[in-house]
Amino acid sequence: MHPYPSPQLEDSFGRRFPYLRLSILDACNFRCSYCLPNGYRAKDGRGKYLDVQEIQRLVSAFARLGMRKLRITGGEPSLRRDLPELISVAAEATGVENVGLTTNGATLHRHLNRWIDAGLTALNVSVDALCPERFERITGHAGLEMLLDAIDQALDSPLRSVKINAVLLRDLNDDQLPKWLEYLRDRNVTVRFIELMQTGDNLEYFQRHHYRAQVLESHLVKEGWQLLDRATDAGPAREYQHRDFRGRIGIIAPYSANFCAGCNRLRVTANGDLRLCLFGETGVPLRPLLQSDDQFSALQATLIRQLGLKRAGHSLHAGETGLIQHFASIGG
Ligand code: SF4
């Protein structure tokens, strides 16, 4: 039961927003071909990211308005040394019931226990292929085996949820389903296949490697996978189960009809801009309102006012990608 009875994060379409995705930096140590193929390059010196106190004020303000699920993203969030402190600040904010992290898992084997001790409850790890050569070709990073071992550790840990994200890429990993099914047979994990989305930087790549997620989804349904009900604060995935498999499969298909009808999440970038939509045209600077506790009501009023301006959905079908240049800039 949420301690603040009347969630106020509601848009003009009646959608509620219990879910905040907070990017804490835009830097990354991978070179994923669909995101940062040439690696991360700091634009002008190191990014001036929100600090612990600013994030504490931000999370409290959202929680007071009805947010109860926070996902920490990047770039690659484990590159911030104060990540455990940020996790505990979020976990201590009254009203937040679920603190999740999306990571490429490069340091998961080293930091998992510290993150859990800090209050982490859910983990999403990016694994775009199950064969080392493909994995390295897509991410520019070796170390798949160590990553899979670390995920098995996470599956044995007290975390409430462990999920794997795999971006669907034509001619790069669209033949990996048999491997994934083998992987899922005896593991209590959800593998979510994410349809590649166009961004400001990847048009040519998108045209070469886009694979419609619904093709995979129809195949799964034909093979007896059954759709599960979706929780109100769940992410955008349609999740499926099958009696022969312990694991589940999720499908994130942003090009599918009505994808945005169930939108329930807001985003804040690493330097404190509110993004009403992943593909939105505007970012609203919140940082000036994160400088003292006296600004709390002004911050909340700004969030409620801005939510009234949220559009019904994205215009990706028209090739409109808004402000997003690549996913490291906002954490997907
Ligand atoms: S594209 Fe925008 S409106 Fe649609 S689900 Fe994502 S954030 Fe919500």
Coordinates of C-alpha atoms and ligand atoms in Angstrom, one line a residue:
M1 CA 0.0 0.0 0.0
H2 CA 1.6 3.3 -1.1
P3 CA 2.0 5.7 2.0
Y4 CA 0.8 8.7 -0.1
P5 CA -2.8 7.8 -0.9
S6 CA -3.5 9.8 -4.0
P7 CA -0.8 9.4 -6.7
Q8 CA -0.7 12.7 -8.5
L9 CA 1.6 11.7 -11.4
E10 CA -1.2 11.4 -14.0
D11 CA -1.3 12.8 -17.5
S12 CA -4.2 14.2 -19.5
F13 CA -4.9 10.7 -20.9
G14 CA -5.5 9.3 -17.5
R15 CA -2.2 7.3 -17.5
R16 CA -0.4 7.1 -14.1
F17 CA 3.4 7.1 -13.7
P18 CA 4.5 5.0 -10.7
Y19 CA 7.8 4.2 -12.5
L20 CA 10.8 6.6 -12.9
R21 CA 13.9 5.8 -15.0
L22 CA 16.9 7.8 -13.7
S23 CA 20.0 8.0 -15.8
I24 CA 23.0 8.8 -13.5
L25 CA 25.6 9.3 -16.3
D26 CA 26.0 9.0 -20.1
A27 CA 29.4 7.4 -20.1
C28 CA 29.8 3.7 -21.0
N29 CA 32.7 1.2 -21.2
F30 CA 31.1 -0.9 -24.0
R31 CA 30.9 -0.1 -27.7
C32 CA 27.5 -1.6 -28.6
S33 CA 27.0 -1.3 -32.3
Y34 CA 23.4 -0.1 -32.0
C35 CA 24.3 2.6 -29.5
L36 CA 27.9 3.8 -29.1
P37 CA 29.7 2.0 -32.0
N38 CA 32.8 4.2 -31.6
G39 CA 32.7 4.2 -27.8
Y40 CA 31.9 7.0 -25.4
R41 CA 33.4 10.3 -26.0
A42 CA 32.9 13.0 -23.4
K43 CA 31.6 16.1 -25.2
D44 CA 33.2 18.8 -23.1
G45 CA 35.2 17.3 -20.3
R46 CA 33.4 15.1 -17.8
G47 CA 29.6 15.3 -17.6
K48 CA 28.3 17.4 -14.7
Y49 CA 26.0 14.7 -13.3
L50 CA 23.4 15.1 -10.5
D51 CA 25.1 14.5 -7.2
V52 CA 23.8 12.4 -4.3
Q53 CA 21.9 15.2 -2.6
E54 CA 20.2 16.4 -5.8
I55 CA 19.2 12.8 -6.5
Q56 CA 17.9 12.4 -3.0
R57 CA 15.6 15.5 -3.4
L58 CA 14.5 14.4 -6.9
V59 CA 13.6 10.8 -5.8
S60 CA 11.7 12.1 -2.7
A61 CA 9.7 14.5 -4.7
F62 CA 8.7 11.8 -7.2
A63 CA 7.9 9.4 -4.4
R64 CA 5.7 11.9 -2.6
L65 CA 3.7 12.2 -5.9
G66 CA 3.2 8.4 -6.2
M67 CA 6.3 7.0 -7.8
R68 CA 7.1 3.6 -6.2
K69 CA 9.5 2.0 -8.7
L70 CA 12.9 3.5 -9.6
R71 CA 15.2 2.1 -12.2
I72 CA 18.8 3.4 -12.2
T73 CA 20.4 3.5 -15.7
G74 CA 23.2 5.2 -17.6
G75 CA 25.3 4.9 -19.9
E76 CA 26.8 2.3 -17.6
P77 CA 25.8 3.2 -14.0
S78 CA 28.5 1.0 -12.4
L79 CA 31.0 3.5 -13.7
R80 CA 29.9 5.9 -10.9
R81 CA 31.9 5.1 -7.7
D82 CA 29.0 6.5 -5.6
L83 CA 26.5 4.0 -7.1
P84 CA 26.0 2.1 -3.8
E85 CA 25.3 5.4 -2.0
L86 CA 22.8 6.3 -4.7
I87 CA 21.0 3.0 -4.4
S88 CA 20.7 3.4 -0.7
V89 CA 19.4 7.0 -1.0
A90 CA 16.7 5.7 -3.4
A91 CA 15.9 2.7 -1.2
E92 CA 15.5 4.9 1.8
A93 CA 13.1 7.4 0.1
T94 CA 9.6 6.8 1.7
G95 CA 7.3 5.2 -0.8
V96 CA 9.9 3.7 -3.1
E97 CA 9.2 -0.1 -3.0
N98 CA 11.5 -1.2 -5.8
V99 CA 15.0 -0.1 -6.8
G100 CA 16.3 -1.6 -9.9
L101 CA 19.5 -1.3 -11.9
T102 CA 20.2 -1.7 -15.7
T103 CA 23.8 -2.6 -16.3
N104 CA 26.0 -4.2 -19.0
G105 CA 27.2 -6.4 -16.2
A106 CA 31.0 -5.9 -16.8
T107 CA 31.6 -5.5 -13.0
L108 CA 28.6 -7.4 -11.7
H109 CA 30.7 -10.2 -10.3
R110 CA 32.6 -7.7 -8.2
H111 CA 29.8 -5.4 -7.0
L112 CA 26.6 -7.5 -6.8
N113 CA 26.6 -8.0 -3.0
R114 CA 27.4 -4.4 -2.3
W115 CA 24.5 -3.3 -4.4
I116 CA 22.1 -5.7 -2.7
D117 CA 23.3 -4.6 0.7
A118 CA 22.6 -1.0 -0.4
G119 CA 19.0 -1.9 -1.1
L120 CA 18.9 -3.1 -4.7
T121 CA 15.8 -5.2 -5.4
A122 CA 15.9 -5.8 -9.2
L123 CA 18.5 -6.2 -11.8
N124 CA 18.4 -6.1 -15.6
V125 CA 21.6 -7.1 -17.5
S126 CA 22.2 -6.5 -21.2
V127 CA 23.3 -9.7 -23.0
D128 CA 22.8 -9.4 -26.8
A129 CA 24.1 -12.9 -27.8
L130 CA 24.9 -16.2 -26.1
C131 CA 28.0 -17.0 -28.2
P132 CA 31.2 -15.2 -27.3
E133 CA 32.2 -14.2 -30.8
R134 CA 28.8 -12.6 -31.5
F135 CA 28.7 -11.0 -28.1
E136 CA 32.0 -9.3 -28.7
R137 CA 31.1 -8.3 -32.2
I138 CA 27.9 -6.5 -31.0
T139 CA 29.3 -5.0 -27.8
G140 CA 33.0 -4.5 -28.5
H141 CA 33.6 -6.3 -25.3
A142 CA 34.9 -9.8 -24.4
G143 CA 33.9 -11.6 -21.2
L144 CA 30.6 -13.2 -21.9
E145 CA 31.4 -16.3 -19.8
M146 CA 32.2 -14.2 -16.7
L147 CA 29.0 -12.2 -17.2
L148 CA 26.8 -15.4 -17.5
D149 CA 28.4 -16.7 -14.3
A150 CA 27.7 -13.4 -12.5
I151 CA 24.1 -13.6 -13.7
D152 CA 23.8 -17.1 -12.2
Q153 CA 25.1 -15.6 -8.9
A154 CA 22.4 -12.9 -9.1
L155 CA 19.7 -15.6 -9.7
D156 CA 20.8 -17.3 -6.5
S157 CA 20.8 -14.0 -4.6
P158 CA 17.9 -12.3 -2.6
L159 CA 17.1 -10.0 -5.5
R160 CA 13.3 -10.1 -6.3
S161 CA 13.8 -10.0 -10.0
V162 CA 16.7 -10.7 -12.5
K163 CA 16.1 -10.0 -16.2
I164 CA 18.2 -10.1 -19.3
N165 CA 17.8 -7.5 -22.1
A166 CA 18.7 -8.5 -25.6
V167 CA 18.3 -6.1 -28.5
L168 CA 16.9 -8.0 -31.6
L169 CA 19.3 -7.4 -34.5
R170 CA 18.7 -8.8 -38.0
D171 CA 21.7 -10.7 -39.4
L172 CA 23.6 -10.3 -36.0
N173 CA 21.6 -12.3 -33.4
D174 CA 18.2 -13.2 -34.9
D175 CA 19.3 -16.8 -35.1
Q176 CA 20.0 -17.2 -31.4
L177 CA 16.5 -18.3 -30.2
P178 CA 17.4 -22.0 -29.9
K179 CA 20.4 -21.0 -27.6
W180 CA 18.2 -18.7 -25.5
L181 CA 15.5 -21.5 -25.2
E182 CA 18.2 -23.9 -23.9
Y183 CA 19.4 -21.1 -21.5
L184 CA 15.8 -20.6 -20.2
R185 CA 14.9 -24.2 -19.7
D186 CA 16.1 -24.5 -16.1
R187 CA 16.7 -20.9 -15.1
N188 CA 14.2 -18.7 -13.3
V189 CA 15.0 -15.7 -15.4
T190 CA 13.2 -13.5 -17.9
V191 CA 14.9 -12.8 -21.2
R192 CA 13.4 -9.7 -22.9
F193 CA 13.9 -9.2 -26.6
I194 CA 13.9 -5.5 -27.4
E195 CA 13.0 -4.3 -30.9
L196 CA 15.8 -2.0 -32.2
M197 CA 14.6 1.6 -32.2
Q198 CA 15.7 4.4 -34.5
T199 CA 17.6 7.2 -32.8
G200 CA 19.2 10.4 -34.0
D201 CA 22.5 8.6 -34.6
N202 CA 21.7 5.2 -36.1
L203 CA 19.4 5.5 -39.2
E204 CA 21.6 3.5 -41.5
Y205 CA 22.3 0.8 -38.9
F206 CA 18.5 0.7 -38.1
Q207 CA 17.6 0.1 -41.7
R208 CA 20.2 -2.7 -42.0
H209 CA 19.4 -4.5 -38.7
H210 CA 15.8 -3.7 -37.7
Y211 CA 13.9 -6.9 -37.0
R212 CA 10.1 -6.6 -36.1
A213 CA 9.6 -8.1 -32.6
Q214 CA 6.1 -9.1 -33.6
V215 CA 7.6 -11.7 -36.0
L216 CA 9.2 -13.4 -33.0
E217 CA 6.1 -12.9 -30.8
S218 CA 3.9 -14.7 -33.4
H219 CA 6.4 -17.6 -33.6
L220 CA 6.4 -17.9 -29.8
V221 CA 2.6 -18.0 -29.6
K222 CA 2.5 -20.7 -32.3
E223 CA 5.0 -22.7 -30.1
G224 CA 2.6 -22.6 -27.1
W225 CA 4.0 -19.6 -25.1
Q226 CA 1.3 -17.9 -23.1
L227 CA 0.9 -14.2 -22.4
L228 CA 1.1 -13.3 -18.7
D229 CA -0.9 -10.4 -17.0
R230 CA 1.1 -7.1 -16.7
A231 CA 1.5 -5.4 -13.3
T232 CA 0.6 -1.6 -13.2
D233 CA 4.2 -0.6 -12.6
A234 CA 5.7 -3.2 -14.9
G235 CA 7.9 -2.1 -17.8
P236 CA 6.7 -2.2 -21.4
A237 CA 7.4 -5.9 -22.1
R238 CA 4.7 -8.4 -22.9
E239 CA 5.8 -11.5 -20.9
Y240 CA 5.3 -15.1 -21.9
Q241 CA 5.6 -18.4 -20.1
H242 CA 5.7 -22.0 -21.3
R243 CA 5.1 -25.2 -19.4
D244 CA 8.4 -26.8 -20.6
F245 CA 10.6 -23.8 -19.5
R246 CA 11.3 -22.4 -16.1
G247 CA 12.3 -19.0 -17.6
R248 CA 10.0 -16.5 -19.3
I249 CA 10.4 -14.4 -22.5
G250 CA 9.5 -10.8 -22.7
I251 CA 8.8 -8.9 -25.9
I252 CA 9.3 -5.1 -26.1
A253 CA 7.8 -3.9 -29.4
P254 CA 7.7 -0.1 -29.6
Y255 CA 6.6 -0.2 -33.2
S256 CA 3.5 -2.3 -32.4
A257 CA 0.1 -0.7 -32.3
N258 CA -1.0 1.0 -29.0
F259 CA 2.5 0.5 -27.5
C260 CA 2.2 3.9 -25.8
A261 CA -1.3 3.4 -24.5
G262 CA 0.1 1.7 -21.4
C263 CA 3.0 4.2 -20.8
N264 CA 3.7 4.4 -17.1
R265 CA 7.2 5.8 -16.9
L266 CA 9.0 9.1 -16.8
R267 CA 12.7 9.7 -17.3
V268 CA 15.3 12.1 -15.9
T269 CA 18.7 12.5 -17.5
A270 CA 22.0 12.5 -15.7
N271 CA 22.2 16.3 -15.7
G272 CA 18.6 16.6 -14.3
D273 CA 16.4 17.1 -17.4
L274 CA 12.9 15.6 -17.2
R275 CA 11.9 13.7 -20.3
L276 CA 8.2 13.0 -20.6
C277 CA 8.9 10.5 -23.4
L278 CA 11.9 8.5 -24.6
F279 CA 11.4 10.1 -28.0
G280 CA 10.2 13.5 -26.8
E281 CA 11.2 16.8 -28.3
T282 CA 11.8 18.6 -25.1
G283 CA 13.8 18.2 -21.8
V284 CA 12.7 20.2 -18.8
P285 CA 15.7 21.3 -16.5
L286 CA 14.9 20.2 -12.9
R287 CA 18.4 20.9 -11.5
P288 CA 17.7 24.5 -10.5
L289 CA 14.9 23.1 -8.3
L290 CA 17.2 20.5 -6.6
Q291 CA 19.4 23.0 -4.8
S292 CA 17.6 23.3 -1.5
D293 CA 14.8 21.5 0.5
D294 CA 12.8 24.7 0.4
Q295 CA 12.2 24.2 -3.3
F296 CA 10.3 20.9 -2.7
S297 CA 6.8 22.2 -3.5
A298 CA 8.0 24.2 -6.5
L299 CA 9.7 21.0 -7.8
Q300 CA 6.5 19.0 -7.3
A301 CA 4.4 21.7 -9.0
T302 CA 6.7 21.6 -12.0
L303 CA 6.4 17.8 -12.3
I304 CA 2.6 17.9 -12.2
R305 CA 2.4 20.8 -14.6
Q306 CA 4.8 19.2 -17.1
L307 CA 2.9 15.9 -17.0
G308 CA -0.1 17.7 -18.3
L309 CA 1.9 18.3 -21.5
K310 CA 2.8 14.7 -22.1
R311 CA 1.8 13.6 -25.6
A312 CA -0.2 10.4 -26.3
G313 CA 2.8 8.6 -27.8
H314 CA 5.9 8.5 -30.0
S315 CA 6.1 9.3 -33.7
L316 CA 8.8 6.7 -34.5
H317 CA 6.7 5.4 -37.5
A318 CA 7.3 8.9 -39.0
G319 CA 11.0 8.6 -38.3
E320 CA 10.7 11.2 -35.5
T321 CA 13.2 10.4 -32.8
G322 CA 13.1 13.6 -30.8
L323 CA 16.1 14.6 -28.7
I324 CA 17.7 11.1 -28.3
Q325 CA 20.9 10.7 -30.2
H326 CA 21.8 7.3 -28.7
F327 CA 20.5 5.3 -25.7
A328 CA 23.5 6.0 -23.5
S329 CA 22.3 9.6 -23.3
I330 CA 19.1 8.7 -21.5
G331 CA 19.4 5.0 -20.5
G332 CA 16.7 3.6 -22.8
Ligands
SF4_1 S1 7.6 6.0 -26.5 FE1 7.2 7.6 -25.0 S2 4.9 7.6 -24.8 FE2 5.5 5.7 -25.7 S3 5.8 4.2 -24.1 FE3 7.8 5.1 -24.5 S4 8.0 6.9 -23.1 FE4 5.8 6.3 -23.2

